[in-house]
CSV table of C-alpha atoms in Angstrom, one decimal:
chain,number,residue,atom,x,y,z
A,1,UNK,CA,-0.1,0.0,0.0
A,2,UNK,CA,1.5,3.3,-1.0
A,3,UNK,CA,1.4,6.6,0.9
A,4,UNK,CA,-1.9,7.9,-0.5
A,5,UNK,CA,-3.7,4.6,-0.2
A,6,UNK,CA,-2.7,4.4,3.4
A,7,UNK,CA,-3.7,8.1,4.0
A,8,UNK,CA,-7.2,7.5,2.3
A,9,UNK,CA,-7.6,4.3,4.3
A,10,UNK,CA,-7.2,6.3,7.5
A,11,UNK,CA,-9.6,9.0,6.3
A,12,UNK,CA,-12.2,6.5,5.3
A,13,UNK,CA,-11.9,4.9,8.9
A,14,UNK,CA,-12.2,8.3,10.6
A,15,UNK,CA,-15.1,9.2,8.2
A,16,UNK,CA,-17.0,6.2,9.3
A,17,UNK,CA,-16.5,7.3,13.1
A,18,UNK,CA,-17.6,10.8,12.3
A,19,UNK,CA,-20.8,9.5,10.6
A,20,UNK,CA,-21.7,7.6,13.8
A,21,UNK,CA,-20.9,10.4,16.2
A,22,UNK,CA,-22.9,12.8,13.8
A,23,UNK,CA,-25.9,10.6,14.4
A,24,UNK,CA,-25.4,10.7,18.1
A,25,UNK,CA,-25.0,14.4,18.1
A,26,UNK,CA,-28.2,14.9,16.0
A,27,UNK,CA,-30.2,12.7,18.5
A,28,UNK,CA,-28.9,14.8,21.3
A,29,UNK,CA,-30.0,18.0,19.3
A,30,UNK,CA,-33.6,16.4,19.1
A,31,UNK,CA,-33.4,16.6,23.0
A,32,UNK,CA,-32.2,20.1,22.9
A,33,UNK,CA,-35.0,21.3,20.7
A,34,UNK,CA,-37.5,19.5,22.7
A,35,UNK,CA,-36.4,21.2,25.7
A,36,UNK,CA,-36.4,24.7,23.9
A,37,UNK,CA,-39.9,24.1,22.6
A,38,UNK,CA,-41.1,23.2,26.1
A,39,UNK,CA,-39.4,26.2,27.7
A,40,UNK,CA,-40.1,28.7,24.9
A,41,UNK,CA,-36.4,29.3,24.3
A,42,UNK,CA,-34.9,30.5,20.9
A,43,UNK,CA,-32.9,28.1,18.8
A,44,UNK,CA,-29.9,30.5,18.5
A,45,UNK,CA,-28.0,31.1,21.7
A,46,UNK,CA,-25.0,33.2,20.7
A,47,UNK,CA,-23.3,32.9,24.2
A,48,UNK,CA,-23.6,29.1,24.1
A,49,UNK,CA,-22.2,28.9,20.6
A,50,UNK,CA,-19.2,31.1,21.6
A,51,UNK,CA,-18.5,28.9,24.7
A,52,UNK,CA,-18.7,25.7,22.6
A,53,UNK,CA,-16.1,27.0,20.1
A,54,UNK,CA,-13.8,28.3,22.8
A,55,UNK,CA,-13.9,25.1,24.8
A,56,UNK,CA,-13.7,22.7,21.9
A,57,UNK,CA,-10.9,24.8,20.1
A,58,UNK,CA,-8.8,24.3,23.4
A,59,UNK,CA,-8.8,20.7,22.4
A,60,UNK,CA,-7.0,21.3,19.2
A,61,UNK,CA,-3.3,21.0,20.1
A,62,UNK,CA,-1.8,21.9,16.7
A,63,UNK,CA,-2.1,25.6,16.0
A,64,UNK,CA,-2.2,25.2,12.2
A,65,UNK,CA,-5.6,23.2,12.6
A,66,UNK,CA,-7.5,25.7,14.9
A,67,UNK,CA,-8.8,27.9,12.0
A,68,UNK,CA,-10.1,25.0,10.2
A,69,UNK,CA,-11.7,23.4,13.4
A,70,UNK,CA,-13.5,26.6,14.3
A,71,UNK,CA,-14.9,26.5,10.8
A,72,UNK,CA,-15.8,22.7,11.3
A,73,UNK,CA,-17.5,23.3,14.7
A,74,UNK,CA,-19.4,26.2,13.3
A,75,UNK,CA,-20.8,24.4,10.4
A,76,UNK,CA,-21.9,21.7,12.8
A,77,UNK,CA,-23.7,24.1,14.9
A,78,UNK,CA,-25.5,25.6,11.9
A,79,UNK,CA,-26.5,22.2,10.8
A,80,UNK,CA,-27.9,21.7,14.3
A,81,UNK,CA,-29.7,25.0,14.2
A,82,UNK,CA,-31.3,24.1,10.7
A,83,UNK,CA,-32.4,20.7,12.1
A,84,UNK,CA,-33.9,22.3,15.0
A,85,UNK,CA,-35.7,24.8,12.7
A,86,UNK,CA,-37.0,21.9,10.6
A,87,UNK,CA,-38.3,20.0,13.7
A,88,UNK,CA,-39.9,23.4,15.0
A,89,UNK,CA,-41.4,24.0,11.5
A,90,UNK,CA,-42.7,20.4,11.4
A,91,UNK,CA,-44.5,21.0,14.9
A,92,UNK,CA,-46.1,23.9,13.5
A,93,UNK,CA,-47.3,22.3,10.4
A,94,UNK,CA,-48.8,19.7,12.7
A,95,UNK,CA,-50.9,22.0,14.7
A,96,UNK,CA,-52.4,23.6,11.6
């Protein structure tokens, strides 16, 4: 196995793990939106997002990756907010 094949094998393994973790994360998002609906909280919480980025960014040890990790975590949070909006919209449609 050459260098690129070995790297791609590693990436494929990591992508599989990310897919499983993504599903777990989205299930947790369902619990979050349920709580927000019950307590009439908004989907977007700027303070919470900043805390998440700061806390998780501190886990990245190599400085050269931090900028990209911030983009990554922000995209995940944006996906989570979009999913919450879809759930909320689905609930509103059920009420009509």
